[in-house]
Amino acid sequence: MIEVIATAESIDQAEALLAAGIDTLYIGEEMFGLRLPTSFSREEQRTITEKAHEAGKKVTVALNGIMHPEKMKKVPEYLSFLQDIKVDQITVGDPGVVFVMQRDGIGIPYIYDGETLVTSSRQINFWAKRGAIGAVLAREVPFEEMKAMKDNLMVPAEVLVYGATCIHQSKRPLLQNYYNFTKNDESTGKERGLFISEPKKEETHYSIYEDNHGTHIFADNDVNLIGELDKLHGHHYTKWKLDGIYAPGENFVKVAKLFVEAREKLESGIWSSEQAQKAIEQIETLHPENRGLDIGFFDLDPDEIK
């Protein structure tokens, strides 16, 4: 069965995504989760979880940040809260969180999300043997590598099929350091829509912002793999993630609906290249005008990866 997973930026959008047919909502709060469209309050997390369960759908909560000591002290209380509201699963990137879960008897299933570390079946299976029910595959893994590892996976691997790709994270406040150096008092948050360009390549626009996890830099273009879904499905990659951090509002819901429709047609055996091309064109009109789209690392020759 194909599972369509989507981030949510508000309770209203979460409800719209559920109505559109997505299977799992991905939410959390900034203290513990990386690169979320919105940091939800505890009460909002409870409400979204209840609404998802009423609709027969699931909720995944992000605990995939690196938990430095000041954050790790707050993890046990948050895990207890998530267990209380009965979230279905969490994403975890820091082994310390796994230790706390085992120590405190927290029974929430977890998906390993080690970001760029998750590039092989060996890495995924290491965590599967330690209780993980799935893993988030690194965005840099090309399809040829995915085909090579699929038969060795002990648990399912999630693939980003739509949205922005983070290519660098640093704990250092790189933007704030720059503003301090230039003696400017500017905001460094995501709402600014800041980007950086390569020297002598003004057409490049790597989105950048800071939060309490540090500095995040994103790829020049966002990913759209709706034209490659038949390949993913044919090789048993059936956990599809839609990330709306830079694709807000009603249009993100419409994009999610297109992936749900593609899922239904694939499972019914009636998905065609013509339908895929039409969906690509529709998504291009729904995607933010200032952001490009491509298929990311999907078709990259593994031998070209440095």
C-alpha positions as a Python dict, from the first residue, in 0.01 Angstrom:
ca = {
    (1, 'M'): (0, 0, 0),
    (2, 'I'): (123, 347, -92),
    (3, 'E'): (127, 598, 195),
    (4, 'V'): (111, 971, 116),
    (5, 'I'): (263, 1182, 395),
    (6, 'A'): (225, 1561, 407),
    (7, 'T'): (340, 1841, 633),
    (8, 'A'): (79, 2083, 767),
    (9, 'E'): (108, 2456, 838),
    (10, 'S'): (-218, 2504, 1029),
    (11, 'I'): (-514, 2315, 1172),
    (12, 'D'): (-726, 2428, 876),
    (13, 'Q'): (-470, 2302, 626),
    (14, 'A'): (-438, 1975, 817),
    (15, 'E'): (-813, 1924, 784),
    (16, 'A'): (-799, 2008, 413),
    (17, 'L'): (-514, 1761, 359),
    (18, 'L'): (-709, 1488, 536),
    (19, 'A'): (-1009, 1564, 316),
    (20, 'A'): (-783, 1551, 10),
    (21, 'G'): (-695, 1192, 93),
    (22, 'I'): (-346, 1200, 243),
    (23, 'D'): (-271, 916, 484),
    (24, 'T'): (-35, 1075, 737),
    (25, 'L'): (12, 1429, 867),
    (26, 'Y'): (366, 1535, 960),
    (27, 'I'): (380, 1800, 1233),
    (28, 'G'): (580, 1908, 1537),
    (29, 'E'): (732, 2200, 1721),
    (30, 'E'): (1052, 2386, 1643),
    (31, 'M'): (1226, 2294, 1969),
    (32, 'F'): (1253, 1929, 1861),
    (33, 'G'): (1174, 1906, 1488),
    (34, 'L'): (1374, 2018, 1186),
    (35, 'R'): (1249, 2251, 913),
    (36, 'L'): (877, 2241, 984),
    (37, 'P'): (636, 2477, 803),
    (38, 'T'): (489, 2572, 1142),
    (39, 'S'): (578, 2518, 1506),
    (40, 'F'): (254, 2394, 1661),
    (41, 'S'): (156, 2447, 2024),
    (42, 'R'): (86, 2143, 2242),
    (43, 'E'): (-288, 2202, 2222),
    (44, 'E'): (-271, 2231, 1842),
    (45, 'Q'): (-78, 1903, 1823),
    (46, 'R'): (-345, 1738, 2033),
    (47, 'T'): (-623, 1878, 1816),
    (48, 'I'): (-460, 1773, 1488),
    (49, 'T'): (-396, 1423, 1623),
    (50, 'E'): (-760, 1389, 1727),
    (51, 'K'): (-886, 1512, 1390),
    (52, 'A'): (-654, 1274, 1204),
    (53, 'H'): (-768, 978, 1410),
    (54, 'E'): (-1134, 1073, 1361),
    (55, 'A'): (-1064, 1055, 987),
    (56, 'G'): (-892, 718, 1021),
    (57, 'K'): (-554, 872, 938),
    (58, 'K'): (-217, 891, 1118),
    (59, 'V'): (9, 1157, 1266),
    (60, 'T'): (389, 1157, 1268),
    (61, 'V'): (563, 1406, 1496),
    (62, 'A'): (916, 1530, 1428),
    (63, 'L'): (1183, 1472, 1694),
    (64, 'N'): (1459, 1458, 1436),
    (65, 'G'): (1678, 1742, 1560),
    (66, 'I'): (2018, 1696, 1721),
    (67, 'M'): (1935, 1727, 2089),
    (68, 'H'): (2209, 1922, 2260),
    (69, 'P'): (2207, 1895, 2643),
    (70, 'E'): (1965, 2183, 2703),
    (71, 'K'): (1713, 2025, 2462),
    (72, 'M'): (1768, 1667, 2577),
    (73, 'K'): (1651, 1769, 2924),
    (74, 'K'): (1314, 1859, 2772),
    (75, 'V'): (1277, 1542, 2560),
    (76, 'P'): (1131, 1309, 2829),
    (77, 'E'): (842, 1544, 2906),
    (78, 'Y'): (765, 1590, 2535),
    (79, 'L'): (770, 1216, 2470),
    (80, 'S'): (532, 1166, 2761),
    (81, 'F'): (298, 1426, 2611),
    (82, 'L'): (308, 1263, 2268),
    (83, 'Q'): (234, 925, 2421),
    (84, 'D'): (-57, 1081, 2611),
    (85, 'I'): (-218, 1224, 2295),
    (86, 'K'): (-153, 894, 2116),
    (87, 'V'): (48, 1009, 1816),
    (88, 'D'): (109, 719, 1580),
    (89, 'Q'): (484, 757, 1531),
    (90, 'I'): (775, 996, 1558),
    (91, 'T'): (1086, 1064, 1352),
    (92, 'V'): (1414, 1044, 1545),
    (93, 'G'): (1761, 1154, 1440),
    (94, 'D'): (1952, 1162, 1768),
    (95, 'P'): (2040, 824, 1928),
    (96, 'G'): (1996, 992, 2265),
    (97, 'V'): (1621, 1011, 2202),
    (98, 'V'): (1612, 636, 2136),
    (99, 'F'): (1796, 581, 2464),
    (100, 'V'): (1545, 798, 2654),
    (101, 'M'): (1253, 610, 2497),
    (102, 'Q'): (1397, 275, 2600),
    (103, 'R'): (1490, 400, 2947),
    (104, 'D'): (1148, 550, 3017),
    (105, 'G'): (940, 278, 2851),
    (106, 'I'): (797, 507, 2580),
    (107, 'G'): (611, 284, 2336),
    (108, 'I'): (571, 523, 2042),
    (109, 'P'): (697, 362, 1717),
    (110, 'Y'): (985, 558, 1566),
    (111, 'I'): (1118, 620, 1216),
    (112, 'Y'): (1491, 684, 1188),
    (113, 'D'): (1566, 1020, 1024),
    (114, 'G'): (1939, 1079, 1024),
    (115, 'E'): (1922, 1316, 727),
    (116, 'T'): (2222, 1277, 494),
    (117, 'L'): (2348, 973, 688),
    (118, 'V'): (2069, 748, 561),
    (119, 'T'): (2219, 638, 231),
    (120, 'S'): (2243, 258, 250),
    (121, 'S'): (2045, -48, 351),
    (122, 'R'): (2314, -122, 610),
    (123, 'Q'): (2251, 212, 780),
    (124, 'I'): (1874, 162, 775),
    (125, 'N'): (1891, -198, 895),
    (126, 'F'): (2118, -98, 1184),
    (127, 'W'): (1833, 107, 1324),
    (128, 'A'): (1567, -146, 1225),
    (129, 'K'): (1745, -395, 1452),
    (130, 'R'): (1715, -137, 1729),
    (131, 'G'): (1343, -86, 1696),
    (132, 'A'): (1290, 155, 1407),
    (133, 'I'): (981, 79, 1200),
    (134, 'G'): (1107, 278, 901),
    (135, 'A'): (1366, 529, 783),
    (136, 'V'): (1374, 857, 592),
    (137, 'L'): (1601, 808, 294),
    (138, 'A'): (1857, 1085, 235),
    (139, 'R'): (1743, 1315, -43),
    (140, 'E'): (2076, 1275, -221),
    (141, 'V'): (2030, 902, -296),
    (142, 'P'): (1974, 854, -673),
    (143, 'F'): (1728, 599, -809),
    (144, 'E'): (1999, 358, -926),
    (145, 'E'): (2118, 335, -565),
    (146, 'M'): (1762, 293, -445),
    (147, 'K'): (1711, 0, -680),
    (148, 'A'): (2029, -164, -554),
    (149, 'M'): (1929, -141, -188),
    (150, 'K'): (1556, -218, -204),
    (151, 'D'): (1580, -596, -161),
    (152, 'N'): (1801, -561, 145),
    (153, 'L'): (1581, -324, 345),
    (154, 'M'): (1430, -462, 664),
    (155, 'V'): (1187, -168, 699),
    (156, 'P'): (1026, 77, 453),
    (157, 'A'): (1218, 385, 337),
    (158, 'E'): (1042, 718, 294),
    (159, 'V'): (1117, 920, -22),
    (160, 'L'): (1066, 1294, -76),
    (161, 'V'): (843, 1326, -382),
    (162, 'Y'): (758, 1696, -355),
    (163, 'G'): (912, 1992, -179),
    (164, 'A'): (1234, 2161, -75),
    (165, 'T'): (1560, 1974, -13),
    (166, 'C'): (1793, 2089, 263),
    (167, 'I'): (2153, 2059, 143),
    (168, 'H'): (2334, 2203, 446),
    (169, 'Q'): (2268, 2257, 814),
    (170, 'S'): (2508, 2416, 1059),
    (171, 'K'): (2460, 2468, 1431),
    (172, 'R'): (2641, 2799, 1382),
    (173, 'P'): (2427, 3114, 1330),
    (174, 'L'): (2581, 3191, 991),
    (175, 'L'): (2329, 3460, 897),
    (176, 'Q'): (2352, 3636, 1231),
    (177, 'N'): (2730, 3626, 1212),
    (178, 'Y'): (2713, 3789, 869),
    (179, 'Y'): (2479, 4062, 995),
    (180, 'N'): (2704, 4122, 1295),
    (181, 'F'): (3003, 4158, 1064),
    (182, 'T'): (2820, 4400, 834),
    (183, 'K'): (2669, 4584, 1134),
    (184, 'N'): (2310, 4522, 1022),
    (185, 'D'): (2020, 4444, 1252),
    (186, 'E'): (1807, 4211, 1041),
    (187, 'S'): (1575, 3917, 1101),
    (188, 'T'): (1715, 3574, 1008),
    (189, 'G'): (1388, 3376, 1018),
    (190, 'K'): (1220, 3180, 741),
    (191, 'E'): (953, 3446, 694),
    (192, 'R'): (1216, 3679, 541),
    (193, 'G'): (1248, 3459, 232),
    (194, 'L'): (1625, 3507, 221),
    (195, 'F'): (1851, 3328, -26),
    (196, 'I'): (2217, 3322, -121),
    (197, 'S'): (2375, 3292, -464),
    (198, 'E'): (2700, 3146, -587),
    (199, 'P'): (2971, 3392, -693),
    (200, 'K'): (2920, 3494, -1058),
    (201, 'K'): (2602, 3284, -1073),
    (202, 'E'): (2328, 3532, -997),
    (203, 'E'): (2059, 3293, -1118),
    (204, 'T'): (2120, 3060, -822),
    (205, 'H'): (1899, 3111, -518),
    (206, 'Y'): (1965, 2883, -224),
    (207, 'S'): (1701, 2956, 39),
    (208, 'I'): (1848, 3014, 384),
    (209, 'Y'): (1718, 3084, 734),
    (210, 'E'): (1803, 3035, 1100),
    (211, 'D'): (1616, 2890, 1396),
    (212, 'N'): (1716, 2731, 1725),
    (213, 'H'): (1871, 2437, 1538),
    (214, 'G'): (2112, 2665, 1352),
    (215, 'T'): (2131, 2764, 985),
    (216, 'H'): (1950, 2578, 707),
    (217, 'I'): (2032, 2604, 335),
    (218, 'F'): (1816, 2451, 63),
    (219, 'A'): (1879, 2331, -292),
    (220, 'D'): (1835, 2572, -581),
    (221, 'N'): (1520, 2390, -701),
    (222, 'D'): (1249, 2199, -522),
    (223, 'V'): (1167, 1837, -602),
    (224, 'N'): (872, 1708, -802),
    (225, 'L'): (874, 1333, -865),
    (226, 'I'): (515, 1287, -978),
    (227, 'G'): (652, 1183, -1317),
    (228, 'E'): (867, 913, -1154),
    (229, 'L'): (606, 754, -928),
    (230, 'D'): (568, 447, -1145),
    (231, 'K'): (939, 372, -1096),
    (232, 'L'): (917, 419, -721),
    (233, 'H'): (608, 201, -699),
    (234, 'G'): (759, -63, -923),
    (235, 'H'): (1056, -97, -686),
    (236, 'H'): (844, -95, -369),
    (237, 'Y'): (917, 257, -249),
    (238, 'T'): (569, 337, -127),
    (239, 'K'): (622, 599, 148),
    (240, 'W'): (586, 933, -30),
    (241, 'K'): (660, 1259, 153),
    (242, 'L'): (526, 1599, 50),
    (243, 'D'): (704, 1890, 220),
    (244, 'G'): (528, 2225, 222),
    (245, 'I'): (787, 2437, 402),
    (246, 'Y'): (823, 2658, 91),
    (247, 'A'): (491, 2565, -73),
    (248, 'P'): (220, 2717, 145),
    (249, 'G'): (-155, 2745, 150),
    (250, 'E'): (-432, 2599, -60),
    (251, 'N'): (-200, 2522, -353),
    (252, 'F'): (-10, 2272, -139),
    (253, 'V'): (-337, 2093, -68),
    (254, 'K'): (-411, 2084, -442),
    (255, 'V'): (-66, 1936, -507),
    (256, 'A'): (-129, 1675, -237),
    (257, 'K'): (-457, 1586, -409),
    (258, 'L'): (-270, 1525, -736),
    (259, 'F'): (-38, 1279, -561),
    (260, 'V'): (-335, 1106, -398),
    (261, 'E'): (-500, 1069, -739),
    (262, 'A'): (-175, 936, -883),
    (263, 'R'): (-155, 684, -600),
    (264, 'E'): (-508, 564, -666),
    (265, 'K'): (-446, 524, -1039),
    (266, 'L'): (-113, 348, -986),
    (267, 'E'): (-270, 100, -748),
    (268, 'S'): (-551, 45, -999),
    (269, 'G'): (-305, -6, -1284),
    (270, 'I'): (-435, 287, -1491),
    (271, 'W'): (-158, 547, -1438),
    (272, 'S'): (-5, 652, -1770),
    (273, 'S'): (283, 868, -1892),
    (274, 'E'): (26, 1109, -2036),
    (275, 'Q'): (-141, 1148, -1698),
    (276, 'A'): (198, 1196, -1535),
    (277, 'Q'): (290, 1472, -1779),
    (278, 'K'): (-40, 1648, -1719),
    (279, 'A'): (19, 1629, -1342),
    (280, 'I'): (370, 1773, -1386),
    (281, 'E'): (223, 2069, -1572),
    (282, 'Q'): (-48, 2120, -1311),
    (283, 'I'): (205, 2121, -1027),
    (284, 'E'): (419, 2373, -1212),
    (285, 'T'): (123, 2614, -1210),
    (286, 'L'): (54, 2550, -839),
    (287, 'H'): (414, 2581, -721),
    (288, 'P'): (539, 2920, -593),
    (289, 'E'): (649, 3135, -888),
    (290, 'N'): (986, 3223, -735),
    (291, 'R'): (1089, 2860, -687),
    (292, 'G'): (1205, 2615, -954),
    (293, 'L'): (1118, 2247, -985),
    (294, 'D'): (1317, 1946, -1102),
    (295, 'I'): (1368, 1580, -1005),
    (296, 'G'): (1660, 1649, -774),
    (297, 'F'): (1916, 1370, -748),
    (298, 'F'): (1678, 1107, -889),
    (299, 'D'): (1850, 1047, -1224),
    (300, 'L'): (2204, 1117, -1109),
    (301, 'D'): (2468, 859, -1197),
    (302, 'P'): (2591, 718, -862),
    (303, 'D'): (2947, 726, -993),
    (304, 'E'): (2924, 1104, -1025),
    (305, 'I'): (2855, 1155, -655),
    (306, 'K'): (3159, 1286, -473),
}
